[in-house]
PDB file of C-alpha atoms and ligand atoms in Angstrom:
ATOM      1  CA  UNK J  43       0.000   0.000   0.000  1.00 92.00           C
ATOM      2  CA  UNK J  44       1.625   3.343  -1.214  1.00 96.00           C
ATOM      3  CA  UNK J  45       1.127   5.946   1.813  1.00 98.00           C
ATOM      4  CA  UNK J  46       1.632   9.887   0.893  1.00 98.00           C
ATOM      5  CA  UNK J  47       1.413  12.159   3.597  1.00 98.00           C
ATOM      6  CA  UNK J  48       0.421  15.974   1.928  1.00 98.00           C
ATOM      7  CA  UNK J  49       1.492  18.137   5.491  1.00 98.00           C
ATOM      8  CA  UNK J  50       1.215  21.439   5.931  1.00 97.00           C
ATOM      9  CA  UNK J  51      -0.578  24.551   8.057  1.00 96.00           C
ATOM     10  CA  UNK J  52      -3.320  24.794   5.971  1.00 97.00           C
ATOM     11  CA  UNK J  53      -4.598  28.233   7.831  1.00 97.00           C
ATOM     12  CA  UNK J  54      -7.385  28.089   5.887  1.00 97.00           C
ATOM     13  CA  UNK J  55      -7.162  25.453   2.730  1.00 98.00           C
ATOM     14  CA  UNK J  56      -7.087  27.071  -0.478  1.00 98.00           C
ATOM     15  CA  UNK J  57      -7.990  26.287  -4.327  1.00 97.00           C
ATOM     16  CA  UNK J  58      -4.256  25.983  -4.369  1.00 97.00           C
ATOM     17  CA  UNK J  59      -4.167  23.308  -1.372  1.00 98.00           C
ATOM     18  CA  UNK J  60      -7.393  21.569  -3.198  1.00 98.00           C
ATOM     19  CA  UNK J  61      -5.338  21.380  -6.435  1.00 97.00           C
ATOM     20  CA  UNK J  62      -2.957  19.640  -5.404  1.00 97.00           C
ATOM     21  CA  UNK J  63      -4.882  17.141  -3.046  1.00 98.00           C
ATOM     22  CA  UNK J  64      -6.933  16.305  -5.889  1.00 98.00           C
ATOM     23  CA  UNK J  65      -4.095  15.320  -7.969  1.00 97.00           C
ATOM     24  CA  UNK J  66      -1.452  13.679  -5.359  1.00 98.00           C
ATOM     25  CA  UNK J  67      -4.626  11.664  -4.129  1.00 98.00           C
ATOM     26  CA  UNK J  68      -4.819   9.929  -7.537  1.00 98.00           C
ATOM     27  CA  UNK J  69      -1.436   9.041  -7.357  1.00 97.00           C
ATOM     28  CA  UNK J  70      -1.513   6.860  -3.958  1.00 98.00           C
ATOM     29  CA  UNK J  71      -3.423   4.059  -2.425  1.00 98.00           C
ATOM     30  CA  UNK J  72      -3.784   6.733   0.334  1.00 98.00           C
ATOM     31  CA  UNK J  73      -3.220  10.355   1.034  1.00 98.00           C
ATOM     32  CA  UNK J  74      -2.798  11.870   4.468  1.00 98.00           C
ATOM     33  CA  UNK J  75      -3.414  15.326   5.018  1.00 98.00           C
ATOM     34  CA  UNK J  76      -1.372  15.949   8.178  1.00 98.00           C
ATOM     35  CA  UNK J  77      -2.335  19.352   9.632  1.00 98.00           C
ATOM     36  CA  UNK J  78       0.405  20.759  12.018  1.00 97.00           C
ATOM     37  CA  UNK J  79      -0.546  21.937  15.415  1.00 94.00           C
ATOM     38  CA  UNK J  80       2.460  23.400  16.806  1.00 74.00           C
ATOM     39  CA  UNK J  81       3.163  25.943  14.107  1.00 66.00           C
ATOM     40  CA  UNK J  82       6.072  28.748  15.208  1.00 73.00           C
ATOM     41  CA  UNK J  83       2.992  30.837  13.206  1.00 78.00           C
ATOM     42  CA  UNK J  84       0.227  31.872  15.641  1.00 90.00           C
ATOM     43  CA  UNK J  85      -2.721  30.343  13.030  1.00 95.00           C
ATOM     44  CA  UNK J  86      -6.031  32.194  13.026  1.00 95.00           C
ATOM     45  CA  UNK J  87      -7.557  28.532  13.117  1.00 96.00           C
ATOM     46  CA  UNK J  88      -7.625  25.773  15.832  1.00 96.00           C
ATOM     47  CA  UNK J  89      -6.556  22.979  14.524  1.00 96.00           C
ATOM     48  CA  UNK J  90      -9.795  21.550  14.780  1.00 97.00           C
ATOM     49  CA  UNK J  91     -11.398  24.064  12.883  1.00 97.00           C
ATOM     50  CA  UNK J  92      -8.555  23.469  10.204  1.00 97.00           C
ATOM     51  CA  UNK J  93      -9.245  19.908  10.216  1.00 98.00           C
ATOM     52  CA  UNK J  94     -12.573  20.368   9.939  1.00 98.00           C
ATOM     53  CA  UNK J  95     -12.675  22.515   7.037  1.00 98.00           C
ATOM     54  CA  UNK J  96     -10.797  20.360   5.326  1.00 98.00           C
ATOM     55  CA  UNK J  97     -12.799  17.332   5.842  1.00 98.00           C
ATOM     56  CA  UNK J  98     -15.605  19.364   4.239  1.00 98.00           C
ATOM     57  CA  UNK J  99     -13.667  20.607   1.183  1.00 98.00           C
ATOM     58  CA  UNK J 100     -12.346  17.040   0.388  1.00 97.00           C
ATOM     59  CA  UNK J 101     -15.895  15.332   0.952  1.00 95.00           C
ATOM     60  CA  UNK J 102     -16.305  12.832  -2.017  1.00 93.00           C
ATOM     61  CA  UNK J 103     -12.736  12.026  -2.263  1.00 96.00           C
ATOM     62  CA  UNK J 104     -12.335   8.512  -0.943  1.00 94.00           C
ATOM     63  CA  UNK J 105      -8.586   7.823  -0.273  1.00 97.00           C
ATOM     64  CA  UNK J 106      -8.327  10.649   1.832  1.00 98.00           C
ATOM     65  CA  UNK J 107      -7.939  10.729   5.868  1.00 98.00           C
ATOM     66  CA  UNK J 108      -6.735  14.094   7.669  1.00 98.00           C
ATOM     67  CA  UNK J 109      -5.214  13.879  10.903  1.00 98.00           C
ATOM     68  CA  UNK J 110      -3.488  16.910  13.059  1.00 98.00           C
ATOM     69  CA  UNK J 111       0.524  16.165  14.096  1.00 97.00           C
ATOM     70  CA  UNK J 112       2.821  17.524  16.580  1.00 95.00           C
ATOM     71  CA  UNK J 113       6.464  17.954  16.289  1.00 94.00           C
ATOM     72  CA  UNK J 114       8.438  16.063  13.542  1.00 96.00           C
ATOM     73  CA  UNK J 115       7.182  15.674  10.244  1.00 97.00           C
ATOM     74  CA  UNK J 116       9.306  12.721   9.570  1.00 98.00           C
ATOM     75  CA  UNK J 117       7.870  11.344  13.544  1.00 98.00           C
ATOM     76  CA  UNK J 118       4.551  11.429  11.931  1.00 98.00           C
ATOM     77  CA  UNK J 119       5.491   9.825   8.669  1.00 98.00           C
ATOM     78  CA  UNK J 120       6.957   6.840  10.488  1.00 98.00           C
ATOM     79  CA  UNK J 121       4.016   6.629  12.647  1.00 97.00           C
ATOM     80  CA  UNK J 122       1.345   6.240   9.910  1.00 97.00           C
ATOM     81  CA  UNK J 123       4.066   4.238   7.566  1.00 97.00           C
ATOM     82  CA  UNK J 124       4.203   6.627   4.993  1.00 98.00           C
ATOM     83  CA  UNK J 125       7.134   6.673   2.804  1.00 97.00           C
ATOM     84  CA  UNK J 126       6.236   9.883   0.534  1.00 98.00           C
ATOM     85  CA  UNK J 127       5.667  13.298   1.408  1.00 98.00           C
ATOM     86  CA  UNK J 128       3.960  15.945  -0.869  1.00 98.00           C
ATOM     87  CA  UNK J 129       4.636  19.410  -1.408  1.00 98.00           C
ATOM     88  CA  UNK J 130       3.609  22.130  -3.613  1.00 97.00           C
ATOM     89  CA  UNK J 131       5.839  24.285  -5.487  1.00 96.00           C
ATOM     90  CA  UNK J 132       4.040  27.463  -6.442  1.00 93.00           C
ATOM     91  CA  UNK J 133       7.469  29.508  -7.888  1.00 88.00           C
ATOM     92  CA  UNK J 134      11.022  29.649  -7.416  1.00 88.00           C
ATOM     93  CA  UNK J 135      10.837  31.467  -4.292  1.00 88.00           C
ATOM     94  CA  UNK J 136       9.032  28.445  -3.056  1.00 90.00           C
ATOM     95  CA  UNK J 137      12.140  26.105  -3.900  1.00 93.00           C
ATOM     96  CA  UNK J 138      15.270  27.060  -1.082  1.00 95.00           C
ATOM     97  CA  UNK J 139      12.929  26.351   1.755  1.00 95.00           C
ATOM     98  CA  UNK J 140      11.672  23.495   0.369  1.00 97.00           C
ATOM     99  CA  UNK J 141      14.822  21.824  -0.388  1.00 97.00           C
ATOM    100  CA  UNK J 142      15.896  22.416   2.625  1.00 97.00           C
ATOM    101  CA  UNK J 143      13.059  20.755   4.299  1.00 97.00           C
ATOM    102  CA  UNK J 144      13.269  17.722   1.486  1.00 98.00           C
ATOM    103  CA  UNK J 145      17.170  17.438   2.033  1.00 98.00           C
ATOM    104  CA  UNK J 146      16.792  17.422   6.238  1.00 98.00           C
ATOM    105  CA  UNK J 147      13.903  15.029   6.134  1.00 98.00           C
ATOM    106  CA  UNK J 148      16.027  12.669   4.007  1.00 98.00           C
ATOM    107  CA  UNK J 149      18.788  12.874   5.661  1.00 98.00           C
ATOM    108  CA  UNK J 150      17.017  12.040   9.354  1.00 97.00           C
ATOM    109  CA  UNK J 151      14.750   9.497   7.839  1.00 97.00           C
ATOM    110  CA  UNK J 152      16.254   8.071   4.479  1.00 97.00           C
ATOM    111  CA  UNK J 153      13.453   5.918   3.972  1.00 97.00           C
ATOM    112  CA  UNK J 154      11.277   9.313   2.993  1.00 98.00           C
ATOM    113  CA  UNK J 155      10.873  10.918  -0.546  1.00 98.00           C
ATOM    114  CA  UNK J 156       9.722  13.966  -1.117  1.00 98.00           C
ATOM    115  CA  UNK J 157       7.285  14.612  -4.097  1.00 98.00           C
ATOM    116  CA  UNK J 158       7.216  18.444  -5.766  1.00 97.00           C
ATOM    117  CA  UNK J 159       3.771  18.850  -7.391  1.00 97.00           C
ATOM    118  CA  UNK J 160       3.935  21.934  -9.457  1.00 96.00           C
ATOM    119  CA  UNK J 161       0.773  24.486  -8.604  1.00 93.00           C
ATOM    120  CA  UNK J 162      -1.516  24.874 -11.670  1.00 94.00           C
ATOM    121  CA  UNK J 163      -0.744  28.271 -12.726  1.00 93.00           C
ATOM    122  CA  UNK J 164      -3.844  29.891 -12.157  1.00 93.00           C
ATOM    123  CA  UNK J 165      -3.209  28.869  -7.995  1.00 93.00           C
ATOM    124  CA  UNK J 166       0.766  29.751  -8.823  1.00 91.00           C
ATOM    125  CA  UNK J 167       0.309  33.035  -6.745  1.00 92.00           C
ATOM    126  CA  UNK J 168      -2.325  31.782  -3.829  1.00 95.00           C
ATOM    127  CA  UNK J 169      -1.242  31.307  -0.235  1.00 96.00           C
ATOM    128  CA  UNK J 170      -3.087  31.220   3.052  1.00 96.00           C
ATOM    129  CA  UNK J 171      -1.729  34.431   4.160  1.00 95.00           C
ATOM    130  CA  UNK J 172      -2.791  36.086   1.241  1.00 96.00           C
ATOM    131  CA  UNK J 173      -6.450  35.018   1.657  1.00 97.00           C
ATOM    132  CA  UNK J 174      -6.329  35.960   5.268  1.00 97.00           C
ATOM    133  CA  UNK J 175      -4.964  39.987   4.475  1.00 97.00           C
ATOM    134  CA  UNK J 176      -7.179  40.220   2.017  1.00 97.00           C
ATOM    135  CA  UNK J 177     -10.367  38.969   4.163  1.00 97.00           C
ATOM    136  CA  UNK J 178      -9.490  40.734   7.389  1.00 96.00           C
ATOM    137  CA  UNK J 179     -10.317  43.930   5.143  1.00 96.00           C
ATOM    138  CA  UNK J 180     -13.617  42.091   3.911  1.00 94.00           C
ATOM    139  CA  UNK J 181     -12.312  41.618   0.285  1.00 96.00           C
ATOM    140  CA  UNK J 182     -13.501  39.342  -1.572  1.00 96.00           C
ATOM    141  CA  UNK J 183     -11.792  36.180  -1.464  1.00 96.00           C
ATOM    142  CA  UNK J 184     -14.314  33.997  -3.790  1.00 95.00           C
ATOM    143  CA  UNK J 185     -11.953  33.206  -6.132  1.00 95.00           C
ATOM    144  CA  UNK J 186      -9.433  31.570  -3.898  1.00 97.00           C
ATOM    145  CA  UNK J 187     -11.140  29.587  -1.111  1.00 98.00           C
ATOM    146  CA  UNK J 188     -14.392  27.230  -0.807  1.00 98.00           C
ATOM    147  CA  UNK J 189     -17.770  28.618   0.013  1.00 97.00           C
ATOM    148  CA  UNK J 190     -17.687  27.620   2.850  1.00 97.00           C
ATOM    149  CA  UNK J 191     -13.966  28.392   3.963  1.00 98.00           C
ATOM    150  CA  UNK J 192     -15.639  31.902   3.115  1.00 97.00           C
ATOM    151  CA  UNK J 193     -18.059  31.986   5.781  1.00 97.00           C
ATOM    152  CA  UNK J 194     -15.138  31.074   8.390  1.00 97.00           C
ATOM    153  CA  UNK J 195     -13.201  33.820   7.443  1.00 97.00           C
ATOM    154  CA  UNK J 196     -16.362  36.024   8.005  1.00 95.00           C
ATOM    155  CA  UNK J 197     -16.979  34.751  10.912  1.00 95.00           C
ATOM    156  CA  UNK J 198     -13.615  35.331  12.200  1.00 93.00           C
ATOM    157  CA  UNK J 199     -13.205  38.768  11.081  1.00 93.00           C
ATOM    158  CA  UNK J 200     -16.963  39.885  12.231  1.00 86.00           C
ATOM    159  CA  UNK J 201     -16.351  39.417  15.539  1.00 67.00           C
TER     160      UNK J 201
HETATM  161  O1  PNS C 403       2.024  24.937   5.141  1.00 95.63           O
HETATM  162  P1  PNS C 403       3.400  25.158   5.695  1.00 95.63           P
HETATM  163  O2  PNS C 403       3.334  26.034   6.922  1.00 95.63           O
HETATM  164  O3  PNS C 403       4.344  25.679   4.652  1.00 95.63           O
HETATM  165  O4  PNS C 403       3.957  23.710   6.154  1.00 95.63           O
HETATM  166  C1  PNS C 403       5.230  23.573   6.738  1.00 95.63           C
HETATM  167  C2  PNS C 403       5.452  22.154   7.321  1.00 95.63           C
HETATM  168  C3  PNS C 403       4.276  21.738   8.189  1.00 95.63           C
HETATM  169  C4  PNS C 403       5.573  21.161   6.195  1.00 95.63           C
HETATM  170  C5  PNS C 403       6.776  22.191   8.112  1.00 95.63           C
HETATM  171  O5  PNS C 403       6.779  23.303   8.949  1.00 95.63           O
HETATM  172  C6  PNS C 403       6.983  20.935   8.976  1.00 95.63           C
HETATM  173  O6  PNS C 403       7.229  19.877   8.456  1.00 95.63           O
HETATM  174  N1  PNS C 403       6.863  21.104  10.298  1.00 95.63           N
HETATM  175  C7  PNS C 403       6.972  20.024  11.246  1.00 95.63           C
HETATM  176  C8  PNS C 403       8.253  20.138  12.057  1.00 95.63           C
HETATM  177  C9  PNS C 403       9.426  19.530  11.306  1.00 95.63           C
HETATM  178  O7  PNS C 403       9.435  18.365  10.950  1.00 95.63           O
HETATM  179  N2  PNS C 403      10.464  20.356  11.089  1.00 95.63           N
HETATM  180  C10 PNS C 403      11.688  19.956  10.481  1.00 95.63           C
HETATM  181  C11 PNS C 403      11.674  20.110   9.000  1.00 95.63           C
HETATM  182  S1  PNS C 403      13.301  20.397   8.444  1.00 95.63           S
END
């Protein structure tokens, strides 16, 4: 059974995330989303509202689980056997970082691989942070982030 992990802060999912769940998903027996908890980043989400917003935008999509993970990436990997982790590479500022990541995680756990999915260009410019700017001054953000990832942001920013 080929096990992909797909990790990341996801504070909120985008299109961009979506994109590239979609297409790593069809590539493995199973994908798990692995939504970090102890970011250095002060998220605007719980967790379990991250989790939970991404169980609703990947509804339908059956080789899917998401789980939330503390601490080391590669930690988690081992514990859920997974031998393959996805990233997305949006531009070439995208690339040092994630090199680095790719090169440490292989070097602490050489059993890993890490797998570069290239963003669809019309996500190439999306990011979380992005969509949280622009909805903290009520923009619209329709364009970039589920219905319903919509409301949340309202929600947050309303109160
Ligand atoms: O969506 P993000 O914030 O770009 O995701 C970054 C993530 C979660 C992939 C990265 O911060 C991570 O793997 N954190 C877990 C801690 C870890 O393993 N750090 C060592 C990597 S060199």
């Amino acid at each position: 059974m080929r096990t992909a992990i797909y990790p990341g802060s996801f504070d909120p999912v985008t299109f961009g995330h979506i994109d590239i769940i979609k297409r790593a998903s069809a590539m493995v027996d199973k994908l798990i989303i692995g939504v970090l908890r102890n970011s250095a980043k002060t998220p605007l989400f719980s967790v379990e509202e991250r989790v939970n917003m991404l169980r609703e935008v990947t509804e339908g999509i059956d080789n899917i689980e998401i789980q939330s993970f503390d601490g080391l990436l590669i930690d988690f990997a081992k514990s859920v056997d997974a031998h393959i982790i996805v990233r997305g590479l949006r531009a070439v500022t995208d690339f040092e970082y994630e090199l680095q990541l790719a090169q440490t995680n292989k070097a602490v756990y050489p059993d890993i691989d890490t797998l570069f999915l290239v963003t669809s260009v019309v996500y190439s410019y999306l990011s979380s942070s992005v969509v949280r700017e622009i909805a903290s001054y009520n923009g619209d953000i329709s364009k970039f982030v589920p219905e319903c990832v919509t409301e949340k942001l309202k929600e947050k920013f309303d109160k």
